[in-house]
Amino acid sequence: MQYRTIADTAVSAIGLGAMPLSIENRPDEARAIATVHAALDAGVTFIDTADSYHWHAGEVGHNELLIARALSRYGGDTSGVLVATKGGRGRPGDGSWTVTATPAHLKRAAEASAKRLGVDAIGLYQLHKPDPAVPWAESVGALRELLDAGTIRAAGISNVTTAQIRQAHQILGDGLVSVQNQYSPAMRDSEPELRLSTRLGLAFLPWSPLGGITRSSLDGPSGPTSAGTAFHRIAADRGVSPQQIALAWLLARSPEVIPVPGSSRPASIADSAQAAELKLSTAELTQLEDAAPC
C-alpha cells in the first residue's frame, strides 16, 4: 500500500467510504464488518464515515457505531487507522437529506460522534455541507472551538466552493487539513477546489470517485463492462478493473488526492485498494484526460 498524508498523519492512498454499509439496501452486519476487515487486510488505514450515514429514522450514528465495532473485532493492530467523520447533515428516514450547521448543533454532534466512535478526540472531523441558513464563518467557527476544546484533532470541510475554502483556511489556519467534494471521471466540476487544495496543502478526498465507471465489473476484469471510455479500454489492456484505472487516475491528479470509494462487499474494497500500486503512463493519462464519461 502506498501512503499519503493528511496534515502530519500518514494514511493509505486509498480510503474506505463506509456510507454504503449503513444506508438504503445496506448489507447485513456480518458482511459489513467483513468489508471493513477486508479493507484493513488490504492496507487501508483511512475510513470515512458520518453521523448521517443511516437508513431509518432514529438511527443517527449507525455507521459510526458499525465502524467502531468492526475495528474492535479486528484481530490486527488498528492504532494507525484514521477514522474521519462528519456532522451537519441529517436523514429523517424518508430518503431525504437535511442540513443543520449551527454552531450549537455541530458541537453536540461532534461530542456524540466521539462517544460513538469510542475516542477521546476525533482524528478528523468534517463539516458535511454548508448550511444556507447559517453564515459560513459561524459554522467554521464551531470547528475552531472544537479544535480548541480538544474534541477534534483536525478539521475538514465538504461540498464547498473555493471561496469557502479560503475563508475556512483564514479561520482555522493549520487546523484545516482536508476538503471533501464530489470528483470523478464523470464529475469534474470541483477542479478549481482541487487546485486550491493542492496549493494550500490540504488533502482532497473525492467522494463518489467512481462516477462514470460502471459497477458491472466490480468482480474483476473478466466481468462485462461498458467499453465506451478510455477507462474501460485501458483496464482491458492492463487486465485490471475500470475502477482501479479510475482511482489511479485520481491519484495522479494531485499528490493531495486520497479517494474514498464506497464499498459494501469485501471484494470491491480489495480491488479498489490495489489501485494504490497502479502507475499510469503519460500516454494513458493523456487518453484519460479527455475521456468521456459513461
PDB file of C-alpha atoms in Angstrom:
ATOM      1  CA  MET A   1       0.000   0.000   0.000  1.00  0.00           C
ATOM      2  CA  GLN A   2       1.237   3.492  -0.871  1.00  0.00           C
ATOM      3  CA  TYR A   3       0.694   6.289   1.636  1.00  0.00           C
ATOM      4  CA  ARG A   4      -0.219   9.946   1.532  1.00  0.00           C
ATOM      5  CA  THR A   5      -0.644  12.471   4.309  1.00  0.00           C
ATOM      6  CA  ILE A   6      -3.494  14.332   5.930  1.00  0.00           C
ATOM      7  CA  ALA A   7      -1.715  17.113   7.814  1.00  0.00           C
ATOM      8  CA  ASP A   8       1.086  15.202   9.534  1.00  0.00           C
ATOM      9  CA  THR A   9      -0.700  11.833   9.557  1.00  0.00           C
ATOM     10  CA  ALA A  10       0.262   9.174   7.018  1.00  0.00           C
ATOM     11  CA  VAL A  11      -2.737   7.254   5.649  1.00  0.00           C
ATOM     12  CA  SER A  12      -3.297   4.778   2.850  1.00  0.00           C
ATOM     13  CA  ALA A  13      -3.555   6.374  -0.585  1.00  0.00           C
ATOM     14  CA  ILE A  14      -6.975   4.719  -0.973  1.00  0.00           C
ATOM     15  CA  GLY A  15      -9.547   5.058   1.795  1.00  0.00           C
ATOM     16  CA  LEU A  16     -12.784   3.249   2.544  1.00  0.00           C
ATOM     17  CA  GLY A  17     -16.029   5.144   2.069  1.00  0.00           C
ATOM     18  CA  ALA A  18     -18.254   3.441   4.630  1.00  0.00           C
ATOM     19  CA  MET A  19     -21.599   5.015   3.708  1.00  0.00           C
ATOM     20  CA  PRO A  20     -22.935   2.006   1.692  1.00  0.00           C
ATOM     21  CA  LEU A  21     -22.630  -0.146   4.807  1.00  0.00           C
ATOM     22  CA  SER A  22     -25.425   1.774   6.558  1.00  0.00           C
ATOM     23  CA  ILE A  23     -27.775   3.461   4.090  1.00  0.00           C
ATOM     24  CA  GLU A  24     -30.532   2.031   1.889  1.00  0.00           C
ATOM     25  CA  ASN A  25     -30.025  -1.565   0.740  1.00  0.00           C
ATOM     26  CA  ARG A  26     -27.163  -1.985   3.171  1.00  0.00           C
ATOM     27  CA  PRO A  27     -25.627  -5.417   3.709  1.00  0.00           C
ATOM     28  CA  ASP A  28     -26.179  -7.383   6.886  1.00  0.00           C
ATOM     29  CA  GLU A  29     -23.780  -6.626   9.707  1.00  0.00           C
ATOM     30  CA  ALA A  30     -21.635  -9.700   9.126  1.00  0.00           C
ATOM     31  CA  ARG A  31     -20.871  -8.656   5.554  1.00  0.00           C
ATOM     32  CA  ALA A  32     -20.453  -5.028   6.566  1.00  0.00           C
ATOM     33  CA  ILE A  33     -17.842  -5.913   9.172  1.00  0.00           C
ATOM     34  CA  ALA A  34     -16.166  -8.313   6.745  1.00  0.00           C
ATOM     35  CA  THR A  35     -15.900  -5.398   4.287  1.00  0.00           C
ATOM     36  CA  VAL A  36     -14.157  -3.210   6.864  1.00  0.00           C
ATOM     37  CA  HIS A  37     -11.843  -6.073   7.765  1.00  0.00           C
ATOM     38  CA  ALA A  38     -11.045  -6.687   4.080  1.00  0.00           C
ATOM     39  CA  ALA A  39     -10.086  -3.031   3.779  1.00  0.00           C
ATOM     40  CA  LEU A  40      -7.758  -3.311   6.762  1.00  0.00           C
ATOM     41  CA  ASP A  41      -6.283  -6.540   5.375  1.00  0.00           C
ATOM     42  CA  ALA A  42      -5.573  -4.694   2.106  1.00  0.00           C
ATOM     43  CA  GLY A  43      -3.663  -1.980   3.946  1.00  0.00           C
ATOM     44  CA  VAL A  44      -6.381   0.676   4.089  1.00  0.00           C
ATOM     45  CA  THR A  45      -5.821   2.952   7.091  1.00  0.00           C
ATOM     46  CA  PHE A  46      -8.318   5.720   6.336  1.00  0.00           C
ATOM     47  CA  ILE A  47     -12.063   5.252   6.862  1.00  0.00           C
ATOM     48  CA  ASP A  48     -14.663   7.896   6.020  1.00  0.00           C
ATOM     49  CA  THR A  49     -17.977   7.960   7.894  1.00  0.00           C
ATOM     50  CA  ALA A  50     -20.613  10.457   9.124  1.00  0.00           C
ATOM     51  CA  ASP A  51     -23.304  10.625  11.768  1.00  0.00           C
ATOM     52  CA  SER A  52     -25.914  10.897   8.991  1.00  0.00           C
ATOM     53  CA  TYR A  53     -24.944   7.629   7.304  1.00  0.00           C
ATOM     54  CA  HIS A  54     -28.012   5.624   8.234  1.00  0.00           C
ATOM     55  CA  TRP A  55     -31.237   4.421   6.634  1.00  0.00           C
ATOM     56  CA  HIS A  56     -34.160   4.732   9.033  1.00  0.00           C
ATOM     57  CA  ALA A  57     -35.286   7.452  11.416  1.00  0.00           C
ATOM     58  CA  GLY A  58     -33.780   7.107  14.862  1.00  0.00           C
ATOM     59  CA  GLU A  59     -30.554   5.556  13.595  1.00  0.00           C
ATOM     60  CA  VAL A  60     -28.243   8.576  13.866  1.00  0.00           C
ATOM     61  CA  GLY A  61     -24.674   7.348  14.092  1.00  0.00           C
ATOM     62  CA  HIS A  62     -25.411   3.859  12.709  1.00  0.00           C
ATOM     63  CA  ASN A  63     -22.287   3.882  10.548  1.00  0.00           C
ATOM     64  CA  GLU A  64     -20.040   5.284  13.258  1.00  0.00           C
ATOM     65  CA  LEU A  65     -21.128   2.560  15.670  1.00  0.00           C
ATOM     66  CA  LEU A  66     -20.605  -0.060  12.957  1.00  0.00           C
ATOM     67  CA  ILE A  67     -17.067   1.157  12.255  1.00  0.00           C
ATOM     68  CA  ALA A  68     -16.263   1.155  15.975  1.00  0.00           C
ATOM     69  CA  ARG A  69     -17.494  -2.445  16.299  1.00  0.00           C
ATOM     70  CA  ALA A  70     -15.575  -3.556  13.213  1.00  0.00           C
ATOM     71  CA  LEU A  71     -12.324  -2.056  14.488  1.00  0.00           C
ATOM     72  CA  SER A  72     -12.755  -3.566  17.934  1.00  0.00           C
ATOM     73  CA  ARG A  73     -13.306  -7.027  16.432  1.00  0.00           C
ATOM     74  CA  TYR A  74     -10.348  -6.914  14.060  1.00  0.00           C
ATOM     75  CA  GLY A  75      -7.582  -9.275  15.016  1.00  0.00           C
ATOM     76  CA  GLY A  76      -4.741  -6.967  13.971  1.00  0.00           C
ATOM     77  CA  ASP A  77      -3.362  -3.611  15.029  1.00  0.00           C
ATOM     78  CA  THR A  78      -5.720  -0.704  14.295  1.00  0.00           C
ATOM     79  CA  SER A  79      -3.780   2.016  16.086  1.00  0.00           C
ATOM     80  CA  GLY A  80      -2.707   3.521  12.774  1.00  0.00           C
ATOM     81  CA  VAL A  81      -6.227   3.790  11.361  1.00  0.00           C
ATOM     82  CA  LEU A  82      -7.610   7.300  10.947  1.00  0.00           C
ATOM     83  CA  VAL A  83     -11.406   7.463  11.131  1.00  0.00           C
ATOM     84  CA  ALA A  84     -12.843  10.677   9.739  1.00  0.00           C
ATOM     85  CA  THR A  85     -16.436  11.548  10.476  1.00  0.00           C
ATOM     86  CA  LYS A  86     -18.726  14.402   9.501  1.00  0.00           C
ATOM     87  CA  GLY A  87     -21.528  16.435  11.043  1.00  0.00           C
ATOM     88  CA  GLY A  88     -24.084  18.912   9.795  1.00  0.00           C
ATOM     89  CA  ARG A  89     -26.445  16.715   7.809  1.00  0.00           C
ATOM     90  CA  GLY A  90     -29.459  14.662   8.827  1.00  0.00           C
ATOM     91  CA  ARG A  91     -31.728  11.936   7.465  1.00  0.00           C
ATOM     92  CA  PRO A  92     -35.376  11.959   8.561  1.00  0.00           C
ATOM     93  CA  GLY A  93     -35.856   8.381   7.351  1.00  0.00           C
ATOM     94  CA  ASP A  94     -37.805   9.142   4.180  1.00  0.00           C
ATOM     95  CA  GLY A  95     -34.768   9.073   1.904  1.00  0.00           C
ATOM     96  CA  SER A  96     -34.152  12.818   2.078  1.00  0.00           C
ATOM     97  CA  TRP A  97     -31.164  14.700   3.473  1.00  0.00           C
ATOM     98  CA  THR A  98     -31.274  17.814   5.616  1.00  0.00           C
ATOM     99  CA  VAL A  99     -28.615  20.377   6.516  1.00  0.00           C
ATOM    100  CA  THR A 100     -28.098  21.840  10.003  1.00  0.00           C
ATOM    101  CA  ALA A 101     -24.759  23.539  10.581  1.00  0.00           C
ATOM    102  CA  THR A 102     -25.439  25.855  13.503  1.00  0.00           C
ATOM    103  CA  PRO A 103     -22.543  26.039  15.955  1.00  0.00           C
ATOM    104  CA  ALA A 104     -24.644  24.516  18.736  1.00  0.00           C
ATOM    105  CA  HIS A 105     -25.627  21.554  16.568  1.00  0.00           C
ATOM    106  CA  LEU A 106     -22.086  20.913  15.332  1.00  0.00           C
ATOM    107  CA  LYS A 107     -20.676  20.931  18.851  1.00  0.00           C
ATOM    108  CA  ARG A 108     -23.312  18.483  20.099  1.00  0.00           C
ATOM    109  CA  ALA A 109     -22.877  16.317  17.014  1.00  0.00           C
ATOM    110  CA  ALA A 110     -19.087  16.140  17.379  1.00  0.00           C
ATOM    111  CA  GLU A 111     -19.321  15.176  21.037  1.00  0.00           C
ATOM    112  CA  ALA A 112     -21.861  12.462  20.203  1.00  0.00           C
ATOM    113  CA  SER A 113     -19.717  11.164  17.336  1.00  0.00           C
ATOM    114  CA  ALA A 114     -16.660  10.914  19.590  1.00  0.00           C
ATOM    115  CA  LYS A 115     -18.685   8.890  22.082  1.00  0.00           C
ATOM    116  CA  ARG A 116     -19.986   6.523  19.389  1.00  0.00           C
ATOM    117  CA  LEU A 117     -16.504   6.038  17.942  1.00  0.00           C
ATOM    118  CA  GLY A 118     -15.141   5.416  21.424  1.00  0.00           C
ATOM    119  CA  VAL A 119     -12.409   8.055  21.219  1.00  0.00           C
ATOM    120  CA  ASP A 120     -11.351  10.936  23.409  1.00  0.00           C
ATOM    121  CA  ALA A 121     -10.826  13.134  20.356  1.00  0.00           C
ATOM    122  CA  ILE A 122     -11.942  12.652  16.745  1.00  0.00           C
ATOM    123  CA  GLY A 123      -8.951  12.346  14.426  1.00  0.00           C
ATOM    124  CA  LEU A 124     -10.608  14.283  11.601  1.00  0.00           C
ATOM    125  CA  TYR A 125     -13.991  15.993  11.836  1.00  0.00           C
ATOM    126  CA  GLN A 126     -15.523  17.497   8.718  1.00  0.00           C
ATOM    127  CA  LEU A 127     -18.390  19.919   8.280  1.00  0.00           C
ATOM    128  CA  HIS A 128     -20.600  17.908   5.954  1.00  0.00           C
ATOM    129  CA  LYS A 129     -22.186  20.712   3.942  1.00  0.00           C
ATOM    130  CA  PRO A 130     -22.619  24.483   4.178  1.00  0.00           C
ATOM    131  CA  ASP A 131     -25.967  25.472   5.674  1.00  0.00           C
ATOM    132  CA  PRO A 132     -27.597  28.271   3.649  1.00  0.00           C
ATOM    133  CA  ALA A 133     -29.388  29.415   6.811  1.00  0.00           C
ATOM    134  CA  VAL A 134     -26.151  29.878   8.784  1.00  0.00           C
ATOM    135  CA  PRO A 135     -23.286  32.245   7.949  1.00  0.00           C
ATOM    136  CA  TRP A 136     -20.342  30.172   6.788  1.00  0.00           C
ATOM    137  CA  ALA A 137     -17.973  31.857   9.232  1.00  0.00           C
ATOM    138  CA  GLU A 138     -20.203  30.801  12.145  1.00  0.00           C
ATOM    139  CA  SER A 139     -20.242  27.137  11.098  1.00  0.00           C
ATOM    140  CA  VAL A 140     -16.484  27.109  10.558  1.00  0.00           C
ATOM    141  CA  GLY A 141     -16.048  28.963  13.846  1.00  0.00           C
ATOM    142  CA  ALA A 142     -17.650  25.982  15.574  1.00  0.00           C
ATOM    143  CA  LEU A 143     -14.873  23.786  14.160  1.00  0.00           C
ATOM    144  CA  ARG A 144     -12.357  26.252  15.595  1.00  0.00           C
ATOM    145  CA  GLU A 145     -13.973  25.900  19.026  1.00  0.00           C
ATOM    146  CA  LEU A 146     -13.989  22.109  18.754  1.00  0.00           C
ATOM    147  CA  LEU A 147     -10.277  22.182  17.932  1.00  0.00           C
ATOM    148  CA  ASP A 148      -9.534  24.492  20.846  1.00  0.00           C
ATOM    149  CA  ALA A 149     -11.563  22.290  23.199  1.00  0.00           C
ATOM    150  CA  GLY A 150      -9.704  19.159  22.104  1.00  0.00           C
ATOM    151  CA  THR A 151     -12.890  17.446  20.931  1.00  0.00           C
ATOM    152  CA  ILE A 152     -11.344  17.049  17.479  1.00  0.00           C
ATOM    153  CA  ARG A 153      -7.694  16.893  16.404  1.00  0.00           C
ATOM    154  CA  ALA A 154      -8.141  18.216  12.859  1.00  0.00           C
ATOM    155  CA  ALA A 155     -10.922  19.809  10.820  1.00  0.00           C
ATOM    156  CA  GLY A 156     -12.186  19.445   7.274  1.00  0.00           C
ATOM    157  CA  ILE A 157     -14.931  20.842   5.083  1.00  0.00           C
ATOM    158  CA  SER A 158     -17.078  19.157   2.460  1.00  0.00           C
ATOM    159  CA  ASN A 159     -19.175  20.183  -0.538  1.00  0.00           C
ATOM    160  CA  VAL A 160     -17.576  23.614  -0.677  1.00  0.00           C
ATOM    161  CA  THR A 161     -16.511  26.318  -3.125  1.00  0.00           C
ATOM    162  CA  THR A 162     -13.083  27.904  -3.482  1.00  0.00           C
ATOM    163  CA  ALA A 163     -14.320  31.000  -1.643  1.00  0.00           C
ATOM    164  CA  GLN A 164     -15.491  28.850   1.257  1.00  0.00           C
ATOM    165  CA  ILE A 165     -12.145  27.032   1.348  1.00  0.00           C
ATOM    166  CA  ARG A 166     -10.269  30.335   1.528  1.00  0.00           C
ATOM    167  CA  GLN A 167     -12.481  31.673   4.311  1.00  0.00           C
ATOM    168  CA  ALA A 168     -12.235  28.440   6.287  1.00  0.00           C
ATOM    169  CA  HIS A 169      -8.458  28.487   5.902  1.00  0.00           C
ATOM    170  CA  GLN A 170      -8.344  32.020   7.295  1.00  0.00           C
ATOM    171  CA  ILE A 171     -10.398  30.997  10.325  1.00  0.00           C
ATOM    172  CA  LEU A 172      -8.837  27.592  11.025  1.00  0.00           C
ATOM    173  CA  GLY A 173      -5.253  28.032   9.818  1.00  0.00           C
ATOM    174  CA  ASP A 174      -3.311  24.800  10.204  1.00  0.00           C
ATOM    175  CA  GLY A 175      -6.368  23.234  11.837  1.00  0.00           C
ATOM    176  CA  LEU A 176      -7.943  22.892   8.394  1.00  0.00           C
ATOM    177  CA  VAL A 177      -6.478  19.782   6.789  1.00  0.00           C
ATOM    178  CA  SER A 178      -8.977  18.448   4.228  1.00  0.00           C
ATOM    179  CA  VAL A 179     -11.585  19.194   1.596  1.00  0.00           C
ATOM    180  CA  GLN A 180     -14.105  16.544   0.540  1.00  0.00           C
ATOM    181  CA  ASN A 181     -16.009  17.265  -2.660  1.00  0.00           C
ATOM    182  CA  GLN A 182     -17.545  15.101  -5.350  1.00  0.00           C
ATOM    183  CA  TYR A 183     -14.960  14.401  -8.038  1.00  0.00           C
ATOM    184  CA  SER A 184     -14.735  11.543 -10.520  1.00  0.00           C
ATOM    185  CA  PRO A 185     -14.254  10.742 -14.206  1.00  0.00           C
ATOM    186  CA  ALA A 186     -17.857  11.823 -14.787  1.00  0.00           C
ATOM    187  CA  MET A 187     -17.960  14.753 -12.364  1.00  0.00           C
ATOM    188  CA  ARG A 188     -15.045  17.164 -12.644  1.00  0.00           C
ATOM    189  CA  ASP A 189     -16.749  20.400 -11.557  1.00  0.00           C
ATOM    190  CA  SER A 190     -14.532  20.597  -8.463  1.00  0.00           C
ATOM    191  CA  GLU A 191     -11.327  21.036 -10.456  1.00  0.00           C
ATOM    192  CA  PRO A 192     -10.881  24.582  -9.051  1.00  0.00           C
ATOM    193  CA  GLU A 193     -11.308  23.298  -5.496  1.00  0.00           C
ATOM    194  CA  LEU A 194      -8.795  20.523  -6.181  1.00  0.00           C
ATOM    195  CA  ARG A 195      -6.233  23.017  -7.494  1.00  0.00           C
ATOM    196  CA  LEU A 196      -6.719  25.317  -4.500  1.00  0.00           C
ATOM    197  CA  SER A 197      -6.477  22.435  -2.040  1.00  0.00           C
ATOM    198  CA  THR A 198      -3.230  21.355  -3.659  1.00  0.00           C
ATOM    199  CA  ARG A 199      -1.785  24.869  -3.375  1.00  0.00           C
ATOM    200  CA  LEU A 200      -2.784  25.071   0.293  1.00  0.00           C
ATOM    201  CA  GLY A 201      -1.518  21.578   1.112  1.00  0.00           C
ATOM    202  CA  LEU A 202      -4.978  20.308   2.039  1.00  0.00           C
ATOM    203  CA  ALA A 203      -5.874  16.674   1.491  1.00  0.00           C
ATOM    204  CA  PHE A 204      -8.526  16.415  -1.224  1.00  0.00           C
ATOM    205  CA  LEU A 205     -10.878  13.498  -0.576  1.00  0.00           C
ATOM    206  CA  PRO A 206     -13.079  12.797  -3.616  1.00  0.00           C
ATOM    207  CA  TRP A 207     -16.437  11.334  -2.679  1.00  0.00           C
ATOM    208  CA  SER A 208     -18.221   9.132  -5.214  1.00  0.00           C
ATOM    209  CA  PRO A 209     -14.859   8.782  -7.011  1.00  0.00           C
ATOM    210  CA  LEU A 210     -16.086   6.037  -9.340  1.00  0.00           C
ATOM    211  CA  GLY A 211     -18.808   8.099 -11.021  1.00  0.00           C
ATOM    212  CA  GLY A 212     -18.812   7.274 -14.711  1.00  0.00           C
ATOM    213  CA  ILE A 213     -17.361   3.807 -14.177  1.00  0.00           C
ATOM    214  CA  THR A 214     -19.942   1.044 -14.349  1.00  0.00           C
ATOM    215  CA  ARG A 215     -20.393  -1.206 -11.322  1.00  0.00           C
ATOM    216  CA  SER A 216     -20.798  -4.260 -13.572  1.00  0.00           C
ATOM    217  CA  SER A 217     -17.107  -5.127 -13.417  1.00  0.00           C
ATOM    218  CA  LEU A 218     -16.510  -4.899  -9.670  1.00  0.00           C
ATOM    219  CA  ASP A 219     -15.785  -8.611  -9.600  1.00  0.00           C
ATOM    220  CA  GLY A 220     -12.759  -8.181 -11.830  1.00  0.00           C
ATOM    221  CA  PRO A 221     -11.641  -7.694 -15.408  1.00  0.00           C
ATOM    222  CA  SER A 222     -13.467 -10.807 -16.610  1.00  0.00           C
ATOM    223  CA  GLY A 223     -16.878  -9.281 -15.938  1.00  0.00           C
ATOM    224  CA  PRO A 224     -18.835  -7.364 -18.560  1.00  0.00           C
ATOM    225  CA  THR A 225     -18.013  -3.689 -18.877  1.00  0.00           C
ATOM    226  CA  SER A 226     -19.294  -0.689 -20.727  1.00  0.00           C
ATOM    227  CA  ALA A 227     -16.379  -0.374 -23.138  1.00  0.00           C
ATOM    228  CA  GLY A 228     -17.239   3.147 -24.247  1.00  0.00           C
ATOM    229  CA  THR A 229     -14.478   5.040 -22.437  1.00  0.00           C
ATOM    230  CA  ALA A 230     -10.718   5.107 -22.267  1.00  0.00           C
ATOM    231  CA  PHE A 231     -11.001   3.954 -18.636  1.00  0.00           C
ATOM    232  CA  HIS A 232     -12.509   0.675 -19.785  1.00  0.00           C
ATOM    233  CA  ARG A 233     -10.182   0.232 -22.768  1.00  0.00           C
ATOM    234  CA  ILE A 234      -7.056   0.797 -20.651  1.00  0.00           C
ATOM    235  CA  ALA A 235      -8.456  -1.521 -17.967  1.00  0.00           C
ATOM    236  CA  ALA A 236      -8.880  -4.271 -20.563  1.00  0.00           C
ATOM    237  CA  ASP A 237      -5.329  -3.736 -21.813  1.00  0.00           C
ATOM    238  CA  ARG A 238      -3.955  -3.806 -18.267  1.00  0.00           C
ATOM    239  CA  GLY A 239      -6.056  -6.766 -17.137  1.00  0.00           C
ATOM    240  CA  VAL A 240      -7.497  -4.840 -14.176  1.00  0.00           C
ATOM    241  CA  SER A 241     -10.884  -3.392 -13.329  1.00  0.00           C
ATOM    242  CA  PRO A 242     -12.025   0.007 -14.659  1.00  0.00           C
ATOM    243  CA  GLN A 243     -12.445   1.023 -11.025  1.00  0.00           C
ATOM    244  CA  GLN A 244      -8.704   0.616 -10.463  1.00  0.00           C
ATOM    245  CA  ILE A 245      -7.958   2.755 -13.512  1.00  0.00           C
ATOM    246  CA  ALA A 246     -10.329   5.473 -12.291  1.00  0.00           C
ATOM    247  CA  LEU A 247      -8.749   5.527  -8.832  1.00  0.00           C
ATOM    248  CA  ALA A 248      -5.214   5.526 -10.252  1.00  0.00           C
ATOM    249  CA  TRP A 249      -6.220   8.452 -12.478  1.00  0.00           C
ATOM    250  CA  LEU A 250      -7.475  10.320  -9.420  1.00  0.00           C
ATOM    251  CA  LEU A 251      -4.236   9.670  -7.553  1.00  0.00           C
ATOM    252  CA  ALA A 252      -2.319  11.109 -10.495  1.00  0.00           C
ATOM    253  CA  ARG A 253      -4.340  14.333 -10.416  1.00  0.00           C
ATOM    254  CA  SER A 254      -2.551  15.656  -7.336  1.00  0.00           C
ATOM    255  CA  PRO A 255      -0.351  14.348  -4.515  1.00  0.00           C
ATOM    256  CA  GLU A 256      -3.052  15.619  -2.120  1.00  0.00           C
ATOM    257  CA  VAL A 257      -5.788  13.347  -3.532  1.00  0.00           C
ATOM    258  CA  ILE A 258      -6.943  10.430  -1.372  1.00  0.00           C
ATOM    259  CA  PRO A 259     -10.008   8.763  -2.967  1.00  0.00           C
ATOM    260  CA  VAL A 260     -12.571   7.166  -0.662  1.00  0.00           C
ATOM    261  CA  PRO A 261     -14.550   4.706  -2.809  1.00  0.00           C
ATOM    262  CA  GLY A 262     -17.686   3.400  -1.182  1.00  0.00           C
ATOM    263  CA  SER A 263     -17.822  -0.355  -0.753  1.00  0.00           C
ATOM    264  CA  SER A 264     -20.338  -2.817   0.606  1.00  0.00           C
ATOM    265  CA  ARG A 265     -18.508  -6.040  -0.222  1.00  0.00           C
ATOM    266  CA  PRO A 266     -15.051  -7.307   0.717  1.00  0.00           C
ATOM    267  CA  ALA A 267     -14.167  -7.978  -2.929  1.00  0.00           C
ATOM    268  CA  SER A 268     -14.876  -4.429  -4.028  1.00  0.00           C
ATOM    269  CA  ILE A 269     -12.648  -2.693  -1.483  1.00  0.00           C
ATOM    270  CA  ALA A 270      -9.910  -5.300  -2.007  1.00  0.00           C
ATOM    271  CA  ASP A 271      -9.982  -4.456  -5.714  1.00  0.00           C
ATOM    272  CA  SER A 272     -10.020  -0.701  -5.104  1.00  0.00           C
ATOM    273  CA  ALA A 273      -7.069  -0.861  -2.716  1.00  0.00           C
ATOM    274  CA  GLN A 274      -4.886  -2.307  -5.464  1.00  0.00           C
ATOM    275  CA  ALA A 275      -5.151   0.985  -7.360  1.00  0.00           C
ATOM    276  CA  ALA A 276      -2.630   2.490  -4.959  1.00  0.00           C
ATOM    277  CA  GLU A 277       0.066   0.387  -6.618  1.00  0.00           C
ATOM    278  CA  LEU A 278      -1.063   1.091 -10.190  1.00  0.00           C
ATOM    279  CA  LYS A 279       1.061   3.610 -12.070  1.00  0.00           C
ATOM    280  CA  LEU A 280      -0.402   5.018 -15.275  1.00  0.00           C
ATOM    281  CA  SER A 281       1.863   6.055 -18.112  1.00  0.00           C
ATOM    282  CA  THR A 282       1.922   9.555 -19.561  1.00  0.00           C
ATOM    283  CA  ALA A 283       0.246   8.214 -22.692  1.00  0.00           C
ATOM    284  CA  GLU A 284      -2.511   6.578 -20.650  1.00  0.00           C
ATOM    285  CA  LEU A 285      -3.087   9.720 -18.610  1.00  0.00           C
ATOM    286  CA  THR A 286      -3.368  11.727 -21.830  1.00  0.00           C
ATOM    287  CA  GLN A 287      -6.046   9.353 -23.083  1.00  0.00           C
ATOM    288  CA  LEU A 288      -7.940   9.565 -19.810  1.00  0.00           C
ATOM    289  CA  GLU A 289      -7.782  13.353 -19.566  1.00  0.00           C
ATOM    290  CA  ASP A 290     -10.365  13.853 -22.276  1.00  0.00           C
ATOM    291  CA  ALA A 291     -12.234  10.587 -21.816  1.00  0.00           C
ATOM    292  CA  ALA A 292     -15.988  10.994 -21.983  1.00  0.00           C
ATOM    293  CA  PRO A 293     -17.906   9.586 -19.018  1.00  0.00           C
ATOM    294  CA  CYS A 294     -20.252   6.629 -19.431  1.00  0.00           C
TER     295      CYS A 294
END
